[in-house]
């Protein structure tokens, strides 16, 4: 894939383009990037195809600054000269851009170059990806950053935007139409913001989702036409800093910045980056005065301000240090408060370092970031005056408020909620790749080592059964985690939880291929389902029924990117019940727990009702894939199909070998029983869930010679005995899933099953040694690599027609299906036992199959299935009844479970 990145502006504008360029190159793509000539250095040229784009941005800013200074008190001349400066370099920019975007499959642009990039993308018929550092489209919350008028309500904000769009489109239309004529495009009269909705692509919001626009009809409506996912701050990693930042001279021994920082208390930091100070001496005098009043050391970073030797000499002392450039990521965590201009990049580092900020903003998006940090209670904001003269009293008041320990604690909480920097880049690059349909062919045709398509980007054969069930049977196997809390959980916490899920491994979409034998591809899903929050409370006694109904009806579809949903309801007692449902094809029980733990951790102490996840996509995204990328994708599919042919051959050999090894294996000792469709004519499931104190559970298991796992098997198998499904003396087959993840194994369902046959066990209150011995023997067989012969034939799934798969499944299911499936998922991660800072009273995991047709002879399971979770305080297991003749309704199954636990003298609570 050929990617063109075109960005002008300051260092903060160039940073995201540089980071994304490197990430795309690492994935094997052909990247050409255009940046302002003053931001390009020799280190950058050695690793990237980088071209100068437009004029020197620092020199241009100095020119604007000089105009403002020279035209003070001369409004007509100022307007004329600033207007000329605004269009200066247009011709240079469009000429340079032509060389950068030539032959590109997708164009990535910053906000400052969107007008020109739109014309080039339209002429070439390629998608356009925009990078926005703040909300820069019409909405009702954040007014335009240029020419901002007073706005006291949402209607006034929207009016501001309508005026802003009209004026900017009118002022730039002549130049834009001249460029369009050069490219053979028709003239335009519609506003630019309206026309942006017509071009294929996406507008990446390069800031954390907690700052995203939410519940705004104007923004949301436009986002459905052209998506605006908030991917997170695109930060500069340490290994890329030499590509953009000047490298400091080697300091004298003992005179380096780190030594100075270590020599005293945390200083105040003052630096305005690429915004030159307006009246350097006046600005520095104000902060020197405040630092002396507060008894604080002061670190000053000159950035793009040329501080004279006289100013430096007058300011520097043992407690005041001036640096030309510093590494924000290293220095900010060492500071008490950072004072800066509020650029998105600098603000991101301040947020990441959990350091309170005083933002003295100049223009554009900077006042927005000042307002956002004030809203979160971790910053203060004031405008930089035109002459740089600031009020020391006002500065002192602001900094004093930020030195409060409560502010630092809030800043720490915000930092913990930020999207991880590495994940942000991954999401952004995924979005760029998606625009040309190239996500499954990363690096094909010249990729570097490690960037080619791997098996983990495709549906694993071990996971395929859960996918095949949908087209073959109409089934969707769903897993569910249910939390019960005594406290009411805020919508903000649930939204934060939902955001984390939209960033995690459950948020996938499966893309099929027409190449025979090739496996479908996993890609990142572009739309995140919003959390569903019920309006009416439910009774405590109805929690299990509410959760079961959600699991049975939740609309999930792996091929449309709907692999999960979060839902919550208040309880009449003032608590909350939360459900997370996910498709089994996307995860197994342990993967579900890990995703739930990460999401629950992100919900702690929510900060902002506007926090959100990925913006919903507007139906089908236009496929702008070039012929070359489609060809590479097809070649990758053909290669995968060839691999699967080899897997089939190896599987056949292994099946034959295993069949010979299993000649001496005793046949299934279970008696014949009517098929399940006769015993369960309505294909209806029943549910029961029990919670037991962990210490009691472990004690009873030990007293009877068993473990937690054998106690679990005994309790579930006992339901088959007491219900009459399999009276004592009738063998029971128990299936026990075993987690086989090793190292970096990322299969969604990395499990294998062992079978345990019980002849007379369990006996309520009896010895568990027999069950323990049978389990140990089964685990030994698995460790020796001995599995049922048919398991090795799974790769045939990619080649057999659905009709044949149905016949095979129907023929073999009756003889192989266990009477009970018991999944011991072990310890619940501690993070999953708290939501929104509130402790979880109970947690359970279970599953079922949606879409089982009672008019057919195929059924899901046989007997019962059960899942166990363990926390330090409690053991919870849920039971799914599959046989209507023995478990006809929830009440019957709950009574059976209640009596079974009573027979072991185990105190418990039935949900």
mmCIF file of C-alpha atoms in Angstrom, residues 336-559:
data_model
loop_
_atom_site.group_PDB
_atom_site.id
_atom_site.type_symbol
_atom_site.label_atom_id
_atom_site.label_comp_id
_atom_site.label_asym_id
_atom_site.label_seq_id
_atom_site.Cartn_x
_atom_site.Cartn_y
_atom_site.Cartn_z
ATOM 1 C CA UNK A 336 5.254 20.135 40.411
ATOM 2 C CA UNK A 337 3.280 22.133 37.818
ATOM 3 C CA UNK A 338 3.915 22.652 34.109
ATOM 4 C CA UNK A 339 3.053 25.948 32.430
ATOM 5 C CA UNK A 340 2.688 25.658 28.657
ATOM 6 C CA UNK A 341 0.784 26.867 25.615
ATOM 7 C CA UNK A 342 -1.726 23.995 25.501
ATOM 8 C CA UNK A 343 -0.693 22.332 22.288
ATOM 9 C CA UNK A 344 -2.226 18.856 21.938
ATOM 10 C CA UNK A 345 1.157 17.111 22.064
ATOM 11 C CA UNK A 346 2.385 18.974 25.134
ATOM 12 C CA UNK A 347 -0.983 18.518 26.843
ATOM 13 C CA UNK A 348 -0.839 14.789 26.135
ATOM 14 C CA UNK A 349 2.563 14.477 27.831
ATOM 15 C CA UNK A 350 1.326 16.461 30.816
ATOM 16 C CA UNK A 351 -1.698 14.174 31.097
ATOM 17 C CA UNK A 352 0.407 11.040 30.695
ATOM 18 C CA UNK A 353 2.860 12.221 33.377
ATOM 19 C CA UNK A 354 -0.005 13.063 35.796
ATOM 20 C CA UNK A 355 1.347 16.605 36.231
ATOM 21 C CA UNK A 356 -1.108 19.517 36.697
ATOM 22 C CA UNK A 357 -0.984 22.188 33.961
ATOM 23 C CA UNK A 358 -1.407 25.936 33.727
ATOM 24 C CA UNK A 359 -2.198 26.614 30.076
ATOM 25 C CA UNK A 360 -1.409 30.110 28.797
ATOM 26 C CA UNK A 361 -2.994 29.685 25.415
ATOM 27 C CA UNK A 362 -2.292 31.565 22.213
ATOM 28 C CA UNK A 363 -4.700 30.312 19.525
ATOM 29 C CA UNK A 364 -6.422 27.508 17.624
ATOM 30 C CA UNK A 365 -7.060 24.378 19.762
ATOM 31 C CA UNK A 366 -5.098 25.575 22.813
ATOM 32 C CA UNK A 367 -8.028 27.244 24.659
ATOM 33 C CA UNK A 368 -9.993 24.011 24.184
ATOM 34 C CA UNK A 369 -7.321 22.034 26.047
ATOM 35 C CA UNK A 370 -7.226 24.680 28.767
ATOM 36 C CA UNK A 371 -10.967 24.381 29.254
ATOM 37 C CA UNK A 372 -10.850 20.572 29.245
ATOM 38 C CA UNK A 373 -8.167 20.402 31.942
ATOM 39 C CA UNK A 374 -10.070 22.927 34.039
ATOM 40 C CA UNK A 375 -13.216 20.820 33.662
ATOM 41 C CA UNK A 376 -11.373 17.739 34.912
ATOM 42 C CA UNK A 377 -9.971 19.661 37.872
ATOM 43 C CA UNK A 378 -6.346 19.094 36.872
ATOM 44 C CA UNK A 379 -5.449 22.399 35.254
ATOM 45 C CA UNK A 380 -6.002 26.122 34.947
ATOM 46 C CA UNK A 381 -6.222 28.268 31.849
ATOM 47 C CA UNK A 382 -5.652 31.875 30.828
ATOM 48 C CA UNK A 383 -4.916 33.638 27.528
ATOM 49 C CA UNK A 384 -1.428 34.793 26.645
ATOM 50 C CA UNK A 385 -1.571 38.560 26.259
ATOM 51 C CA UNK A 386 -0.539 40.224 23.014
ATOM 52 C CA UNK A 387 2.508 41.849 24.668
ATOM 53 C CA UNK A 388 3.423 38.932 26.921
ATOM 54 C CA UNK A 389 2.722 40.926 30.097
ATOM 55 C CA UNK A 390 1.028 38.557 32.541
ATOM 56 C CA UNK A 391 -0.396 39.294 35.983
ATOM 57 C CA UNK A 392 1.831 37.599 38.613
ATOM 58 C CA UNK A 393 -1.018 37.607 41.152
ATOM 59 C CA UNK A 394 -3.281 35.694 38.792
ATOM 60 C CA UNK A 395 -0.505 33.242 37.916
ATOM 61 C CA UNK A 396 0.307 32.710 41.596
ATOM 62 C CA UNK A 397 -3.333 32.026 42.420
ATOM 63 C CA UNK A 398 -3.610 29.479 39.606
ATOM 64 C CA UNK A 399 -0.383 27.642 40.435
ATOM 65 C CA UNK A 400 -1.168 27.600 44.164
ATOM 66 C CA UNK A 401 -4.482 25.889 43.439
ATOM 67 C CA UNK A 402 -2.712 23.318 41.265
ATOM 68 C CA UNK A 403 -0.215 22.470 44.020
ATOM 69 C CA UNK A 404 -3.062 21.055 46.122
ATOM 70 C CA UNK A 405 -2.499 17.286 46.651
ATOM 71 C CA UNK A 406 -6.051 16.566 45.511
ATOM 72 C CA UNK A 407 -5.230 17.959 42.072
ATOM 73 C CA UNK A 408 -2.237 15.643 41.765
ATOM 74 C CA UNK A 409 -4.442 12.687 42.720
ATOM 75 C CA UNK A 410 -7.022 13.618 40.097
ATOM 76 C CA UNK A 411 -4.220 13.972 37.532
ATOM 77 C CA UNK A 412 -3.016 10.477 38.428
ATOM 78 C CA UNK A 413 -6.483 9.048 37.893
ATOM 79 C CA UNK A 414 -6.770 10.765 34.530
ATOM 80 C CA UNK A 415 -3.364 9.410 33.495
ATOM 81 C CA UNK A 416 -4.412 5.861 34.322
ATOM 82 C CA UNK A 417 -7.480 6.160 32.098
ATOM 83 C CA UNK A 418 -5.620 7.308 28.975
ATOM 84 C CA UNK A 419 -5.446 4.965 26.009
ATOM 85 C CA UNK A 420 -2.008 3.339 25.913
ATOM 86 C CA UNK A 421 0.326 5.151 23.528
ATOM 87 C CA UNK A 422 1.195 1.992 21.589
ATOM 88 C CA UNK A 423 -2.477 1.097 21.231
ATOM 89 C CA UNK A 424 -3.246 4.553 19.868
ATOM 90 C CA UNK A 425 -0.784 4.098 17.003
ATOM 91 C CA UNK A 426 -2.152 0.617 16.305
ATOM 92 C CA UNK A 427 -5.726 1.912 16.095
ATOM 93 C CA UNK A 428 -4.719 4.783 13.826
ATOM 94 C CA UNK A 429 -2.729 2.585 11.441
ATOM 95 C CA UNK A 430 -5.527 0.014 11.383
ATOM 96 C CA UNK A 431 -7.917 2.753 10.297
ATOM 97 C CA UNK A 432 -5.562 3.905 7.529
ATOM 98 C CA UNK A 433 -5.146 0.350 6.260
ATOM 99 C CA UNK A 434 -8.864 -0.238 6.365
ATOM 100 C CA UNK A 435 -9.423 2.600 3.915
ATOM 101 C CA UNK A 436 -7.834 0.617 1.101
ATOM 102 C CA UNK A 437 -8.945 -2.826 2.198
ATOM 103 C CA UNK A 438 -5.359 -3.826 2.941
ATOM 104 C CA UNK A 439 -5.518 -4.860 6.575
ATOM 105 C CA UNK A 440 -4.912 -8.557 5.757
ATOM 106 C CA UNK A 441 -2.004 -7.934 3.410
ATOM 107 C CA UNK A 442 0.298 -5.907 5.580
ATOM 108 C CA UNK A 443 3.687 -5.715 4.033
ATOM 109 C CA UNK A 444 2.946 -8.042 1.095
ATOM 110 C CA UNK A 445 5.432 -7.391 -1.683
ATOM 111 C CA UNK A 446 8.442 -6.088 0.197
ATOM 112 C CA UNK A 447 7.489 -6.294 3.842
ATOM 113 C CA UNK A 448 10.201 -6.392 6.406
ATOM 114 C CA UNK A 449 10.633 -9.391 8.634
ATOM 115 C CA UNK A 450 7.849 -9.733 11.144
ATOM 116 C CA UNK A 451 5.366 -7.584 9.249
ATOM 117 C CA UNK A 452 3.869 -10.164 6.911
ATOM 118 C CA UNK A 453 0.470 -11.768 7.328
ATOM 119 C CA UNK A 454 0.504 -14.351 10.109
ATOM 120 C CA UNK A 455 -1.890 -17.013 11.187
ATOM 121 C CA UNK A 456 -2.999 -14.863 14.106
ATOM 122 C CA UNK A 457 -4.583 -12.406 11.687
ATOM 123 C CA UNK A 458 -6.898 -15.164 10.468
ATOM 124 C CA UNK A 459 -9.531 -17.251 12.137
ATOM 125 C CA UNK A 460 -7.739 -20.168 13.763
ATOM 126 C CA UNK A 461 -8.990 -23.655 12.956
ATOM 127 C CA UNK A 462 -9.533 -24.256 16.671
ATOM 128 C CA UNK A 463 -11.952 -21.301 16.669
ATOM 129 C CA UNK A 464 -13.692 -22.187 13.396
ATOM 130 C CA UNK A 465 -16.349 -24.466 14.873
ATOM 131 C CA UNK A 466 -18.016 -21.521 16.597
ATOM 132 C CA UNK A 467 -18.048 -19.564 13.346
ATOM 133 C CA UNK A 468 -19.283 -22.453 11.175
ATOM 134 C CA UNK A 469 -22.237 -22.929 13.518
ATOM 135 C CA UNK A 470 -23.808 -19.694 12.303
ATOM 136 C CA UNK A 471 -23.983 -20.350 8.538
ATOM 137 C CA UNK A 472 -24.429 -24.106 8.990
ATOM 138 C CA UNK A 473 -26.937 -24.173 11.844
ATOM 139 C CA UNK A 474 -28.006 -20.591 12.480
ATOM 140 C CA UNK A 475 -26.492 -20.810 15.975
ATOM 141 C CA UNK A 476 -24.459 -18.166 17.806
ATOM 142 C CA UNK A 477 -22.679 -19.399 20.906
ATOM 143 C CA UNK A 478 -22.656 -16.568 23.440
ATOM 144 C CA UNK A 479 -20.672 -16.192 26.659
ATOM 145 C CA UNK A 480 -21.766 -13.856 29.422
ATOM 146 C CA UNK A 481 -20.233 -12.337 32.545
ATOM 147 C CA UNK A 482 -22.679 -10.966 35.110
ATOM 148 C CA UNK A 483 -21.706 -8.595 37.915
ATOM 149 C CA UNK A 484 -23.977 -7.759 40.844
ATOM 150 C CA UNK A 485 -23.127 -4.699 42.944
ATOM 151 C CA UNK A 486 -24.770 -3.160 45.988
ATOM 152 C CA UNK A 487 -24.061 0.361 44.716
ATOM 153 C CA UNK A 488 -25.425 2.284 41.781
ATOM 154 C CA UNK A 489 -22.843 2.561 38.989
ATOM 155 C CA UNK A 490 -22.782 5.829 37.092
ATOM 156 C CA UNK A 491 -23.279 6.047 33.331
ATOM 157 C CA UNK A 492 -19.796 7.591 33.162
ATOM 158 C CA UNK A 493 -18.226 4.460 34.642
ATOM 159 C CA UNK A 494 -20.144 2.228 32.254
ATOM 160 C CA UNK A 495 -19.125 4.414 29.329
ATOM 161 C CA UNK A 496 -15.491 4.200 30.374
ATOM 162 C CA UNK A 497 -15.839 0.443 30.637
ATOM 163 C CA UNK A 498 -17.421 0.326 27.191
ATOM 164 C CA UNK A 499 -14.564 2.417 25.800
ATOM 165 C CA UNK A 500 -11.993 -0.032 27.155
ATOM 166 C CA UNK A 501 -13.868 -2.928 25.571
ATOM 167 C CA UNK A 502 -13.855 -1.092 22.237
ATOM 168 C CA UNK A 503 -10.062 -0.942 22.537
ATOM 169 C CA UNK A 504 -9.627 -4.563 23.534
ATOM 170 C CA UNK A 505 -9.427 -8.010 21.929
ATOM 171 C CA UNK A 506 -13.194 -8.541 21.743
ATOM 172 C CA UNK A 507 -13.617 -5.653 19.310
ATOM 173 C CA UNK A 508 -13.120 -7.676 16.115
ATOM 174 C CA UNK A 509 -14.744 -8.251 12.775
ATOM 175 C CA UNK A 510 -14.381 -11.341 10.577
ATOM 176 C CA UNK A 511 -13.812 -10.791 6.869
ATOM 177 C CA UNK A 512 -14.497 -13.779 4.620
ATOM 178 C CA UNK A 513 -12.770 -14.560 1.324
ATOM 179 C CA UNK A 514 -13.882 -16.203 -1.914
ATOM 180 C CA UNK A 515 -10.653 -18.221 -2.203
ATOM 181 C CA UNK A 516 -11.531 -21.855 -1.621
ATOM 182 C CA UNK A 517 -9.815 -23.176 1.515
ATOM 183 C CA UNK A 518 -8.554 -19.807 2.777
ATOM 184 C CA UNK A 519 -9.514 -18.829 6.293
ATOM 185 C CA UNK A 520 -11.406 -15.613 7.091
ATOM 186 C CA UNK A 521 -9.391 -12.661 8.380
ATOM 187 C CA UNK A 522 -9.676 -10.951 11.736
ATOM 188 C CA UNK A 523 -9.738 -7.180 11.506
ATOM 189 C CA UNK A 524 -10.449 -4.507 14.040
ATOM 190 C CA UNK A 525 -14.150 -3.612 14.085
ATOM 191 C CA UNK A 526 -14.792 0.025 13.221
ATOM 192 C CA UNK A 527 -17.960 0.524 15.244
ATOM 193 C CA UNK A 528 -18.375 0.073 18.985
ATOM 194 C CA UNK A 529 -21.781 -0.838 20.390
ATOM 195 C CA UNK A 530 -22.779 1.768 22.986
ATOM 196 C CA UNK A 531 -23.535 0.537 26.502
ATOM 197 C CA UNK A 532 -27.199 -0.343 26.920
ATOM 198 C CA UNK A 533 -28.516 1.092 30.180
ATOM 199 C CA UNK A 534 -32.047 0.102 31.174
ATOM 200 C CA UNK A 535 -34.375 2.904 32.230
ATOM 201 C CA UNK A 536 -36.343 0.834 34.772
ATOM 202 C CA UNK A 537 -34.917 -0.983 37.815
ATOM 203 C CA UNK A 538 -35.333 -4.722 38.303
ATOM 204 C CA UNK A 539 -36.070 -6.743 41.417
ATOM 205 C CA UNK A 540 -33.210 -8.542 43.138
ATOM 206 C CA UNK A 541 -35.027 -11.844 42.573
ATOM 207 C CA UNK A 542 -35.162 -11.178 38.820
ATOM 208 C CA UNK A 543 -31.418 -10.677 38.282
ATOM 209 C CA UNK A 544 -30.770 -14.172 36.969
ATOM 210 C CA UNK A 545 -33.784 -14.025 34.643
ATOM 211 C CA UNK A 546 -32.774 -10.568 33.384
ATOM 212 C CA UNK A 547 -29.263 -11.790 32.636
ATOM 213 C CA UNK A 548 -30.487 -14.967 30.947
ATOM 214 C CA UNK A 549 -32.842 -12.985 28.720
ATOM 215 C CA UNK A 550 -30.000 -10.672 27.717
ATOM 216 C CA UNK A 551 -27.764 -13.613 26.810
ATOM 217 C CA UNK A 552 -30.544 -15.254 24.798
ATOM 218 C CA UNK A 553 -31.492 -12.169 22.805
ATOM 219 C CA UNK A 554 -28.395 -9.941 22.509
ATOM 220 C CA UNK A 555 -27.917 -9.177 18.761
ATOM 221 C CA UNK A 556 -24.331 -10.168 17.910
ATOM 222 C CA UNK A 557 -22.815 -10.812 14.494
ATOM 223 C CA UNK A 558 -19.104 -11.498 14.029
ATOM 224 C CA UNK A 559 -19.097 -10.605 10.326
#
